[in-house]
Amino acid sequence: MHAKILSYRTITAALTLVCSLALTACGGGGGSAPQPAKAKAKRVAGVVHGTAAAPTFAGKPLVVSGPLTANGKPVAASAIQRGKVVRGQETAGASGSITMASADLKIEAEGPIQMIDVAGGTIQVLSQTVKVDALTEIVQAAPDGMPTPLTLKDLAVNDVVEVSGFESAAGILATRIERLPAGSSSEVQLSGAVASLDTTKSTFMIGAQLVDYSHATVTGMLANSTPVEVVGTLAGTTLSATQVSVDSQDAEENNEDVEFDGMVSALDTAAKTFKLGDKTIDYSAVSNPPTLNNGAEVKVQGAVDATNASLVHATDITVEQSHGGSGSADGEVAAKVTAIDTVKNVITVGDTSFWFDSMTVISKNDSQIMATDIMVGDVVQVKYDDTKPMGGLSYATELEVETGASATANAVEGKIKSFNAAMSTFVVEGVTVQVMSTTTYETLDKMITQADFFGTDRTGQQVIVGGTETSSNTITATRIQLKSH
């Protein structure tokens, strides 16, 4: 996934005991013993992983102990969701966790979809090209706080979406696209660098989007190349701003020790440089660097250049995902693996088989694994592209092994078969789904009753079932999410 740069100050607390030991040995020294240097706070920024109930950051549990905002506006703690970009100051927390006294969620764009290219893996929002790959989280906001997974094919022009990700020369590299409920506010948001600033007309450009700030409250000094966050409404093709704020939260200090997590682009193996978000990474000082490819997700440790804050000199690089896949998906299923052949590269999930290759993203607990690590009986979510068939099988763009709560929440997903309203049962991917009195039902952004759900023949509709296995190939559902009304 495209992860935003993570910035860290190195904590340099050290105990200087030599002098005090010497004084003790000589019987002298009436002063107090040297104290440990106070640890400096770390400024961190990057993509949220894990689950909504147990979010993680850079592989560690994430805790936000104080105020949470989204582009500077207060939001509830539940807004911390997988795929969103979070920024803040790390404070001392429990061992092995990342604790922030306050944090801000960065939204790149929020507005109606203007264009969709499923084959090309892109959408357009506020005149910005948004690039989608196999690791992009695409979801529908849901009333129970557990968003419904979608694919690019599920989106439509004029759907209002919130886009998280990172700016690049090619547009926004999306880590998460969240479709908002119908009837959401007409207010739009856009982040980016100011270009073609005209102080006479009170306009500027963000990418291909014209912004009119003549009636806006402006916080900070506007200048070309300055990063800003804009809030307003669309007036034709113009974003009529009501608020423009200079965004200074991504600025690193010169000589600052940092740790970055992001996607490689503009790789130059001769110069030993690449782009990571808005930073140029110089890895010439890294001994035995790993094999790098454009699209790889990497973790970089190093320091900001003494005079150029956009240049980072790496001291260590770790590859987390060797690539972001070969394209977006137009469908998905989830179920137990019933068969896998790593010679023929075929996997059967539930009662549906898919082919995969070296460009299929395969992961478990947000870490890259091999196909040989997948076992029969694992719950796996498959994102697939049915426009790339081979031997009658659709191509798997991503295979994600679900564990713990995720396996229960996504116990089975696919198209409904054998819908039996009288018995309140149906079959998905060869699994019989039973319900109970406490089972909840949703149709994307609305809660419905059991009578509503079974009052219509749902055969062929896409559904996600969370629950527990009560016997072989039988699940008792705790929640049922329809992916269509």
Short mmCIF file of C-alpha atoms in Angstrom, two decimals:
data_model
loop_
_atom_site.label_atom_id
_atom_site.label_comp_id
_atom_site.label_asym_id
_atom_site.label_seq_id
_atom_site.Cartn_x
_atom_site.Cartn_y
_atom_site.Cartn_z
CA MET A 1 0.00 0.00 0.00
CA HIS A 2 1.14 3.50 -0.52
CA ALA A 3 2.21 4.59 2.87
CA LYS A 4 3.06 8.20 3.64
CA ILE A 5 6.46 9.09 4.94
CA LEU A 6 6.91 8.43 8.64
CA SER A 7 9.05 11.06 10.39
CA TYR A 8 10.81 10.20 13.65
CA ARG A 9 13.19 12.11 15.90
CA THR A 10 15.70 9.65 17.32
CA ILE A 11 15.35 9.42 21.07
CA THR A 12 18.84 10.06 22.50
CA ALA A 13 18.33 9.60 26.25
CA ALA A 14 21.71 8.46 27.74
CA LEU A 15 23.11 8.05 31.25
CA THR A 16 26.56 9.58 31.76
CA LEU A 17 27.92 7.68 34.74
CA VAL A 18 31.70 7.93 34.30
CA CYS A 19 32.04 11.24 36.11
CA SER A 20 29.83 10.27 39.06
CA LEU A 21 31.69 6.98 39.45
CA ALA A 22 35.00 8.83 39.45
CA LEU A 23 33.73 11.29 42.08
CA THR A 24 32.53 8.46 44.25
CA ALA A 25 35.88 6.70 44.01
CA CYS A 26 37.68 9.90 45.11
CA GLY A 27 35.22 10.55 47.89
CA GLY A 28 34.29 13.89 46.40
CA GLY A 29 31.36 15.44 44.67
CA GLY A 30 28.65 17.06 46.67
CA GLY A 31 26.47 17.88 43.65
CA SER A 32 23.61 15.86 42.27
CA ALA A 33 24.27 12.98 39.90
CA PRO A 34 23.85 13.62 36.16
CA GLN A 35 20.27 13.06 34.97
CA PRO A 36 19.24 11.23 31.79
CA ALA A 37 18.71 13.54 28.84
CA LYS A 38 15.03 14.20 28.32
CA ALA A 39 13.63 12.24 25.38
CA LYS A 40 12.48 14.31 22.44
CA ALA A 41 9.03 13.81 21.03
CA LYS A 42 8.88 12.13 17.63
CA ARG A 43 6.77 13.51 14.82
CA VAL A 44 5.27 10.56 12.98
CA ALA A 45 3.13 10.24 9.86
CA GLY A 46 1.94 7.22 7.96
CA VAL A 47 -0.81 4.78 7.07
CA VAL A 48 -3.06 3.08 9.61
CA HIS A 49 -3.15 -0.71 9.36
CA GLY A 50 -4.80 -3.39 11.47
CA THR A 51 -8.52 -3.07 12.17
CA ALA A 52 -10.80 -0.29 13.38
CA ALA A 53 -10.96 -1.99 16.78
CA ALA A 54 -7.20 -2.55 16.95
CA PRO A 55 -5.39 -0.09 14.64
CA THR A 56 -1.66 -0.37 14.11
CA PHE A 57 0.99 2.01 12.89
CA ALA A 58 4.38 0.94 11.53
CA GLY A 59 3.66 -2.56 12.82
CA LYS A 60 2.83 -1.45 16.38
CA PRO A 61 -0.47 -0.85 18.21
CA LEU A 62 -1.62 2.75 17.69
CA VAL A 63 -3.02 4.75 20.61
CA VAL A 64 -4.23 8.36 20.31
CA SER A 65 -4.65 9.56 23.90
CA GLY A 66 -5.87 13.09 23.13
CA PRO A 67 -7.65 15.16 20.48
CA LEU A 68 -8.11 13.72 16.99
CA THR A 69 -8.73 15.86 13.91
CA ALA A 70 -9.16 15.32 10.17
CA ASN A 71 -7.53 18.13 8.20
CA GLY A 72 -7.70 20.17 11.40
CA LYS A 73 -11.38 19.54 12.22
CA PRO A 74 -12.30 17.52 15.34
CA VAL A 75 -13.50 13.95 14.65
CA ALA A 76 -14.38 10.93 16.78
CA ALA A 77 -11.81 8.25 17.62
CA SER A 78 -13.77 5.88 15.35
CA ALA A 79 -12.45 7.89 12.37
CA ILE A 80 -9.14 6.08 12.72
CA GLN A 81 -9.61 3.46 10.02
CA ARG A 82 -7.41 1.13 8.02
CA GLY A 83 -5.79 2.87 5.05
CA LYS A 84 -6.09 6.42 6.40
CA VAL A 85 -3.00 8.60 6.83
CA VAL A 86 -2.34 9.75 10.40
CA ARG A 87 0.12 12.39 11.62
CA GLY A 88 1.10 13.46 15.10
CA GLN A 89 3.68 13.67 17.88
CA GLU A 90 4.62 10.40 19.50
CA THR A 91 4.79 10.47 23.28
CA ALA A 92 5.95 7.90 25.79
CA GLY A 93 3.55 4.98 25.78
CA ALA A 94 3.34 1.31 26.62
CA SER A 95 6.27 -0.74 25.42
CA GLY A 96 5.87 -1.72 21.79
CA SER A 97 3.09 0.76 21.01
CA ILE A 98 2.89 4.10 19.22
CA THR A 99 1.13 6.65 21.42
CA MET A 100 0.19 10.12 20.20
CA ALA A 101 -1.04 12.87 22.52
CA SER A 102 -2.97 14.22 19.53
CA ALA A 103 -3.21 13.29 15.88
CA ASP A 104 -4.49 14.52 12.53
CA LEU A 105 -5.92 12.38 9.73
CA LYS A 106 -4.86 13.70 6.33
CA ILE A 107 -7.58 13.80 3.65
CA GLU A 108 -6.30 14.37 0.12
CA ALA A 109 -9.69 14.91 -1.51
CA GLU A 110 -13.38 14.69 -0.71
CA GLY A 111 -15.97 15.23 -3.41
CA PRO A 112 -17.97 13.61 -6.22
CA ILE A 113 -16.36 11.16 -8.62
CA GLN A 114 -16.06 12.77 -12.07
CA MET A 115 -14.66 9.80 -14.00
CA ILE A 116 -13.92 6.09 -13.50
CA ASP A 117 -11.50 3.94 -15.49
CA VAL A 118 -11.74 0.39 -14.10
CA ALA A 119 -9.25 -1.03 -16.60
CA GLY A 120 -6.74 1.74 -15.93
CA GLY A 121 -7.29 1.63 -12.18
CA THR A 122 -8.08 5.34 -11.79
CA ILE A 123 -10.87 7.70 -10.79
CA GLN A 124 -11.05 11.48 -10.96
CA VAL A 125 -12.10 13.61 -7.97
CA LEU A 126 -11.94 17.44 -8.00
CA SER A 127 -9.95 17.23 -11.25
CA GLN A 128 -7.32 15.06 -9.53
CA THR A 129 -6.32 11.70 -10.95
CA VAL A 130 -6.58 9.11 -8.17
CA LYS A 131 -4.59 5.93 -8.77
CA VAL A 132 -5.86 2.63 -7.33
CA ASP A 133 -3.85 -0.57 -6.96
CA ALA A 134 -4.34 -3.97 -5.33
CA LEU A 135 -3.58 -2.58 -1.85
CA THR A 136 -6.00 0.37 -1.95
CA GLU A 137 -8.78 0.01 0.61
CA ILE A 138 -12.11 0.82 -1.09
CA VAL A 139 -15.04 0.84 1.33
CA GLN A 140 -18.57 2.09 1.95
CA ALA A 141 -19.17 3.98 5.19
CA ALA A 142 -21.51 1.85 7.32
CA PRO A 143 -23.80 2.69 10.26
CA ASP A 144 -22.22 0.11 12.58
CA GLY A 145 -18.71 1.51 12.08
CA MET A 146 -17.56 -1.57 10.14
CA PRO A 147 -17.20 -0.32 6.53
CA THR A 148 -18.30 -2.60 3.71
CA PRO A 149 -15.43 -3.57 1.36
CA LEU A 150 -15.98 -2.50 -2.26
CA THR A 151 -14.08 -2.71 -5.54
CA LEU A 152 -13.52 -0.06 -8.17
CA LYS A 153 -16.34 -1.63 -10.18
CA ASP A 154 -18.80 -0.88 -7.34
CA LEU A 155 -18.21 2.89 -7.59
CA ALA A 156 -20.16 5.21 -9.89
CA VAL A 157 -19.80 8.71 -11.28
CA ASN A 158 -21.21 11.31 -8.82
CA ASP A 159 -20.63 9.06 -5.81
CA VAL A 160 -19.13 11.24 -3.07
CA VAL A 161 -15.85 9.78 -1.80
CA GLU A 162 -13.16 10.63 0.71
CA VAL A 163 -9.65 9.85 -0.56
CA SER A 164 -6.64 9.19 1.65
CA GLY A 165 -3.19 8.73 0.16
CA PHE A 166 -0.20 10.66 -1.07
CA GLU A 167 0.44 13.26 -3.71
CA SER A 168 2.72 12.36 -6.61
CA ALA A 169 3.58 13.69 -10.04
CA ALA A 170 0.94 11.34 -11.49
CA GLY A 171 -1.80 12.45 -9.06
CA ILE A 172 -2.98 10.97 -5.77
CA LEU A 173 -1.76 7.48 -4.88
CA ALA A 174 -4.78 6.20 -2.96
CA THR A 175 -4.40 4.16 0.21
CA ARG A 176 -8.13 4.37 1.00
CA ILE A 177 -11.25 5.46 -0.88
CA GLU A 178 -14.36 5.70 1.29
CA ARG A 179 -17.73 6.18 -0.38
CA LEU A 180 -19.87 8.40 1.83
CA PRO A 181 -23.60 7.83 2.41
CA ALA A 182 -26.06 9.30 -0.08
CA GLY A 183 -27.04 12.84 0.87
CA SER A 184 -23.70 13.70 2.43
CA SER A 185 -22.74 17.35 2.75
CA SER A 186 -22.09 19.30 -0.46
CA GLU A 187 -18.89 20.61 1.11
CA VAL A 188 -15.71 19.45 -0.65
CA GLN A 189 -12.09 19.27 0.50
CA LEU A 190 -8.80 19.22 -1.38
CA SER A 191 -5.17 19.14 -0.26
CA GLY A 192 -2.16 19.91 -2.42
CA ALA A 193 0.48 22.40 -3.45
CA VAL A 194 -0.45 25.88 -4.65
CA ALA A 195 0.38 26.61 -8.30
CA SER A 196 -0.31 29.55 -10.64
CA LEU A 197 -1.17 31.83 -7.72
CA ASP A 198 -2.95 35.00 -8.87
CA THR A 199 -3.33 37.42 -5.95
CA THR A 200 -5.24 39.88 -8.14
CA LYS A 201 -7.96 37.40 -9.09
CA SER A 202 -7.61 35.52 -5.79
CA THR A 203 -7.19 32.16 -7.54
CA PHE A 204 -4.69 29.33 -7.66
CA MET A 205 -4.47 25.78 -8.98
CA ILE A 206 -4.12 22.46 -7.17
CA GLY A 207 -3.24 20.07 -9.93
CA ALA A 208 -5.90 20.65 -12.59
CA GLN A 209 -8.41 22.11 -10.10
CA LEU A 210 -9.03 25.88 -10.12
CA VAL A 211 -9.56 27.32 -6.62
CA ASP A 212 -11.21 30.70 -6.05
CA TYR A 213 -10.32 31.98 -2.57
CA SER A 214 -11.81 35.48 -2.91
CA HIS A 215 -14.41 34.75 -0.20
CA ALA A 216 -12.29 32.40 1.92
CA THR A 217 -10.72 32.72 5.33
CA VAL A 218 -7.00 32.23 4.68
CA THR A 219 -4.76 30.93 7.45
CA GLY A 220 -1.04 31.32 6.70
CA MET A 221 0.84 32.93 3.81
CA LEU A 222 0.01 31.69 0.31
CA ALA A 223 2.79 31.17 -2.21
CA ASN A 224 3.44 28.86 -5.14
CA SER A 225 4.49 25.35 -4.00
CA THR A 226 3.02 25.94 -0.52
CA PRO A 227 0.98 22.92 0.70
CA VAL A 228 -2.58 23.88 1.61
CA GLU A 229 -5.86 22.33 2.71
CA VAL A 230 -8.96 23.82 1.04
CA VAL A 231 -12.60 23.54 2.11
CA GLY A 232 -15.47 24.88 0.00
CA THR A 233 -18.11 24.03 -2.57
CA LEU A 234 -18.11 23.33 -6.30
CA ALA A 235 -19.39 26.12 -8.52
CA GLY A 236 -19.31 24.54 -11.97
CA THR A 237 -15.69 23.46 -12.44
CA THR A 238 -14.34 25.90 -9.84
CA LEU A 239 -13.75 25.08 -6.21
CA SER A 240 -15.15 28.10 -4.38
CA ALA A 241 -13.18 28.08 -1.14
CA THR A 242 -14.57 29.06 2.24
CA GLN A 243 -11.37 28.17 4.07
CA VAL A 244 -7.74 27.84 2.97
CA SER A 245 -5.12 26.71 5.50
CA VAL A 246 -1.40 26.37 4.93
CA ASP A 247 -0.46 22.80 5.92
CA SER A 248 2.80 22.72 7.87
CA GLN A 249 2.41 19.31 9.51
CA ASP A 250 4.49 17.44 6.93
CA ALA A 251 7.60 19.65 7.27
CA GLU A 252 10.70 17.86 8.54
CA GLU A 253 13.61 19.74 10.11
CA ASN A 254 17.10 19.77 8.62
CA ASN A 255 19.38 17.08 10.11
CA GLU A 256 16.33 15.41 11.69
CA ASP A 257 16.56 11.63 12.14
CA VAL A 258 13.58 10.07 10.40
CA GLU A 259 11.90 6.78 9.64
CA PHE A 260 9.79 6.69 6.49
CA ASP A 261 7.34 4.11 5.17
CA GLY A 262 6.14 4.50 1.60
CA MET A 263 6.08 3.42 -2.02
CA VAL A 264 9.10 3.65 -4.31
CA SER A 265 8.75 5.75 -7.45
CA ALA A 266 11.17 7.38 -9.90
CA LEU A 267 13.82 4.79 -9.04
CA ASP A 268 17.28 5.65 -10.41
CA THR A 269 19.62 2.73 -9.72
CA ALA A 270 22.61 4.55 -11.22
CA ALA A 271 22.22 7.61 -8.98
CA LYS A 272 20.91 5.43 -6.13
CA THR A 273 17.90 7.63 -5.49
CA PHE A 274 14.13 7.27 -5.55
CA LYS A 275 11.06 9.22 -4.55
CA LEU A 276 9.12 8.32 -1.43
CA GLY A 277 6.05 10.51 -1.14
CA ASP A 278 7.30 14.09 -1.42
CA LYS A 279 10.89 13.19 -0.45
CA THR A 280 13.91 12.17 -2.50
CA ILE A 281 15.74 9.25 -0.89
CA ASP A 282 19.49 8.95 -1.41
CA TYR A 283 20.48 5.39 -0.56
CA SER A 284 24.11 5.57 -1.74
CA ALA A 285 25.33 5.11 1.86
CA VAL A 286 23.29 1.95 2.47
CA SER A 287 25.51 -1.12 2.47
CA ASN A 288 24.02 -4.08 0.61
CA PRO A 289 20.70 -2.39 -0.21
CA PRO A 290 17.80 -4.72 -1.05
CA THR A 291 16.53 -5.11 -4.59
CA LEU A 292 14.19 -2.19 -5.27
CA ASN A 293 11.41 -1.77 -7.79
CA ASN A 294 9.01 1.04 -8.57
CA GLY A 295 5.85 0.29 -6.62
CA ALA A 296 7.63 -1.50 -3.78
CA GLU A 297 6.60 -0.55 -0.25
CA VAL A 298 9.68 0.13 1.85
CA LYS A 299 10.70 1.34 5.28
CA VAL A 300 13.56 3.86 5.27
CA GLN A 301 15.67 5.04 8.18
CA GLY A 302 18.02 7.98 7.80
CA ALA A 303 18.37 11.72 8.26
CA VAL A 304 17.11 14.83 6.52
CA ASP A 305 19.81 16.70 4.60
CA ALA A 306 21.41 19.64 6.44
CA THR A 307 20.30 22.20 3.85
CA ASN A 308 17.58 20.50 1.77
CA ALA A 309 14.53 19.34 3.75
CA SER A 310 13.19 17.39 0.76
CA LEU A 311 16.31 15.19 0.60
CA VAL A 312 16.85 12.25 2.93
CA HIS A 313 20.08 10.29 3.29
CA ALA A 314 19.11 6.70 4.06
CA THR A 315 21.08 4.50 6.43
CA ASP A 316 18.81 1.45 6.22
CA ILE A 317 16.07 0.21 3.87
CA THR A 318 13.67 -2.69 4.43
CA VAL A 319 11.29 -3.95 1.74
CA GLU A 320 7.83 -4.62 3.20
CA GLN A 321 5.94 -5.33 -0.04
CA SER A 322 7.94 -5.94 -3.19
CA HIS A 323 5.17 -4.43 -5.35
CA GLY A 324 1.63 -3.03 -5.30
CA GLY A 325 0.14 -5.58 -7.66
CA SER A 326 -0.72 -5.49 -11.35
CA GLY A 327 -3.94 -3.51 -11.19
CA SER A 328 -7.22 -2.96 -9.43
CA ALA A 329 -9.94 -5.54 -8.78
CA ASP A 330 -13.52 -5.78 -10.04
CA GLY A 331 -14.73 -8.40 -7.57
CA GLU A 332 -13.92 -10.12 -4.30
CA VAL A 333 -14.77 -13.19 -2.26
CA ALA A 334 -13.73 -14.45 1.17
CA ALA A 335 -13.93 -17.95 2.60
CA LYS A 336 -11.80 -20.82 3.80
CA VAL A 337 -9.14 -22.15 1.44
CA THR A 338 -10.24 -25.57 0.26
CA ALA A 339 -7.28 -26.19 -2.08
CA ILE A 340 -4.07 -24.51 -3.22
CA ASP A 341 -1.57 -25.60 -5.87
CA THR A 342 1.61 -23.49 -5.78
CA VAL A 343 3.00 -25.26 -8.85
CA LYS A 344 0.04 -24.46 -11.09
CA ASN A 345 -0.61 -21.22 -9.14
CA VAL A 346 -4.28 -21.98 -8.50
CA ILE A 347 -6.15 -21.39 -5.24
CA THR A 348 -9.70 -22.42 -4.37
CA VAL A 349 -11.51 -20.29 -1.81
CA GLY A 350 -14.88 -21.71 -0.82
CA ASP A 351 -16.07 -23.24 -4.06
CA THR A 352 -14.41 -20.72 -6.43
CA SER A 353 -10.94 -21.10 -7.95
CA PHE A 354 -8.55 -18.34 -9.11
CA TRP A 355 -5.16 -18.18 -10.75
CA PHE A 356 -2.34 -16.03 -9.42
CA ASP A 357 1.22 -15.09 -10.36
CA SER A 358 4.28 -13.24 -9.07
CA MET A 359 2.44 -9.91 -9.27
CA THR A 360 -0.37 -11.04 -6.99
CA VAL A 361 -0.09 -9.28 -3.63
CA ILE A 362 -0.07 -11.94 -0.91
CA SER A 363 -0.16 -10.83 2.71
CA LYS A 364 -0.96 -11.77 6.29
CA ASN A 365 -1.14 -9.33 9.21
CA ASP A 366 -0.11 -6.52 6.84
CA SER A 367 3.14 -8.31 5.95
CA GLN A 368 4.13 -9.94 2.68
CA ILE A 369 4.13 -13.72 2.63
CA MET A 370 4.61 -16.43 0.00
CA ALA A 371 1.87 -18.50 -1.60
CA THR A 372 3.42 -21.54 0.09
CA ASP A 373 2.58 -19.92 3.45
CA ILE A 374 -1.16 -20.21 2.76
CA MET A 375 -2.70 -23.32 4.28
CA VAL A 376 -5.93 -25.17 3.54
CA GLY A 377 -8.43 -23.96 6.16
CA ASP A 378 -7.10 -20.37 6.25
CA VAL A 379 -9.74 -17.69 5.76
CA VAL A 380 -8.58 -15.70 2.73
CA GLN A 381 -10.05 -12.61 1.12
CA VAL A 382 -9.49 -12.60 -2.64
CA LYS A 383 -9.64 -9.48 -4.78
CA TYR A 384 -9.90 -10.56 -8.38
CA ASP A 385 -10.05 -9.24 -11.93
CA ASP A 386 -12.41 -11.23 -14.16
CA THR A 387 -11.15 -9.40 -17.28
CA LYS A 388 -7.93 -11.44 -17.07
CA PRO A 389 -9.15 -15.04 -17.27
CA MET A 390 -6.86 -18.02 -17.68
CA GLY A 391 -8.22 -21.52 -18.07
CA GLY A 392 -11.65 -20.22 -17.19
CA LEU A 393 -10.42 -18.78 -13.87
CA SER A 394 -10.35 -15.12 -12.83
CA TYR A 395 -7.03 -13.54 -11.88
CA ALA A 396 -6.36 -12.88 -8.18
CA THR A 397 -4.84 -9.42 -7.76
CA GLU A 398 -4.59 -9.87 -3.98
CA LEU A 399 -4.74 -12.74 -1.49
CA GLU A 400 -5.01 -11.65 2.13
CA VAL A 401 -5.01 -14.22 4.90
CA GLU A 402 -7.47 -13.11 7.60
CA THR A 403 -6.59 -13.74 11.23
CA GLY A 404 -8.24 -13.17 14.60
CA ALA A 405 -11.16 -10.75 14.55
CA SER A 406 -10.75 -10.16 10.80
CA ALA A 407 -11.36 -13.83 10.08
CA THR A 408 -14.56 -13.72 12.12
CA ALA A 409 -15.72 -10.40 10.64
CA ASN A 410 -15.15 -11.63 7.08
CA ALA A 411 -16.02 -15.27 7.61
CA VAL A 412 -17.47 -15.59 4.11
CA GLU A 413 -18.13 -13.21 1.21
CA GLY A 414 -19.56 -13.78 -2.23
CA LYS A 415 -22.80 -14.18 -4.15
CA ILE A 416 -25.86 -15.63 -2.44
CA LYS A 417 -27.07 -19.02 -3.63
CA SER A 418 -29.89 -21.28 -2.42
CA PHE A 419 -31.75 -18.45 -0.72
CA ASN A 420 -34.37 -19.96 1.60
CA ALA A 421 -36.58 -17.29 3.15
CA ALA A 422 -38.76 -19.80 4.96
CA MET A 423 -35.79 -21.33 6.80
CA SER A 424 -33.88 -18.00 7.07
CA THR A 425 -30.80 -19.56 5.48
CA PHE A 426 -28.71 -19.13 2.34
CA VAL A 427 -25.45 -20.41 0.86
CA VAL A 428 -22.31 -18.40 0.02
CA GLU A 429 -19.17 -20.04 -1.42
CA GLY A 430 -20.41 -23.47 -0.41
CA VAL A 431 -21.09 -22.35 3.18
CA THR A 432 -24.59 -22.47 4.66
CA VAL A 433 -25.38 -19.29 6.60
CA GLN A 434 -27.79 -19.43 9.52
CA VAL A 435 -29.04 -16.45 11.52
CA MET A 436 -30.12 -15.77 15.08
CA SER A 437 -32.28 -13.17 16.79
CA THR A 438 -29.29 -10.86 17.41
CA THR A 439 -27.96 -10.96 13.84
CA THR A 440 -27.69 -7.45 12.34
CA TYR A 441 -28.44 -6.62 8.69
CA GLU A 442 -27.16 -3.76 6.52
CA THR A 443 -27.56 -2.66 2.93
CA LEU A 444 -24.46 -0.50 2.45
CA ASP A 445 -25.38 2.61 4.44
CA LYS A 446 -28.66 1.53 6.11
CA MET A 447 -29.70 -0.93 8.80
CA ILE A 448 -32.61 -3.22 7.91
CA THR A 449 -34.59 -5.87 9.78
CA GLN A 450 -34.53 -9.64 9.38
CA ALA A 451 -38.00 -9.40 7.82
CA ASP A 452 -36.68 -6.88 5.28
CA PHE A 453 -33.70 -9.04 4.42
CA PHE A 454 -35.62 -12.28 3.94
CA GLY A 455 -38.66 -10.53 2.48
CA THR A 456 -36.88 -10.21 -0.88
CA ASP A 457 -35.21 -12.93 -2.91
CA ARG A 458 -31.48 -12.12 -2.53
CA THR A 459 -30.21 -14.80 -4.90
CA GLY A 460 -27.18 -13.50 -6.82
CA GLN A 461 -26.58 -10.48 -4.57
CA GLN A 462 -23.10 -9.90 -3.14
CA VAL A 463 -22.97 -10.29 0.64
CA ILE A 464 -20.41 -10.24 3.47
CA VAL A 465 -21.13 -12.45 6.46
CA GLY A 466 -19.43 -12.16 9.82
CA GLY A 467 -19.90 -14.94 12.30
CA THR A 468 -18.61 -18.19 13.71
CA GLU A 469 -18.43 -21.69 12.32
CA THR A 470 -20.89 -23.91 14.18
CA SER A 471 -20.26 -27.07 12.13
CA SER A 472 -18.52 -28.09 8.95
CA ASN A 473 -19.47 -25.62 6.19
CA THR A 474 -22.05 -23.88 8.40
CA ILE A 475 -21.78 -20.38 9.87
CA THR A 476 -24.02 -18.67 12.39
CA ALA A 477 -24.03 -15.02 11.38
CA THR A 478 -23.57 -12.14 13.78
CA ARG A 479 -23.79 -9.58 10.97
CA ILE A 480 -24.80 -9.60 7.30
CA GLN A 481 -23.82 -6.78 4.95
CA LEU A 482 -25.40 -6.57 1.49
CA LYS A 483 -23.27 -4.78 -1.08
CA SER A 484 -26.36 -3.46 -2.89
CA HIS A 485 -29.72 -2.02 -1.82
#
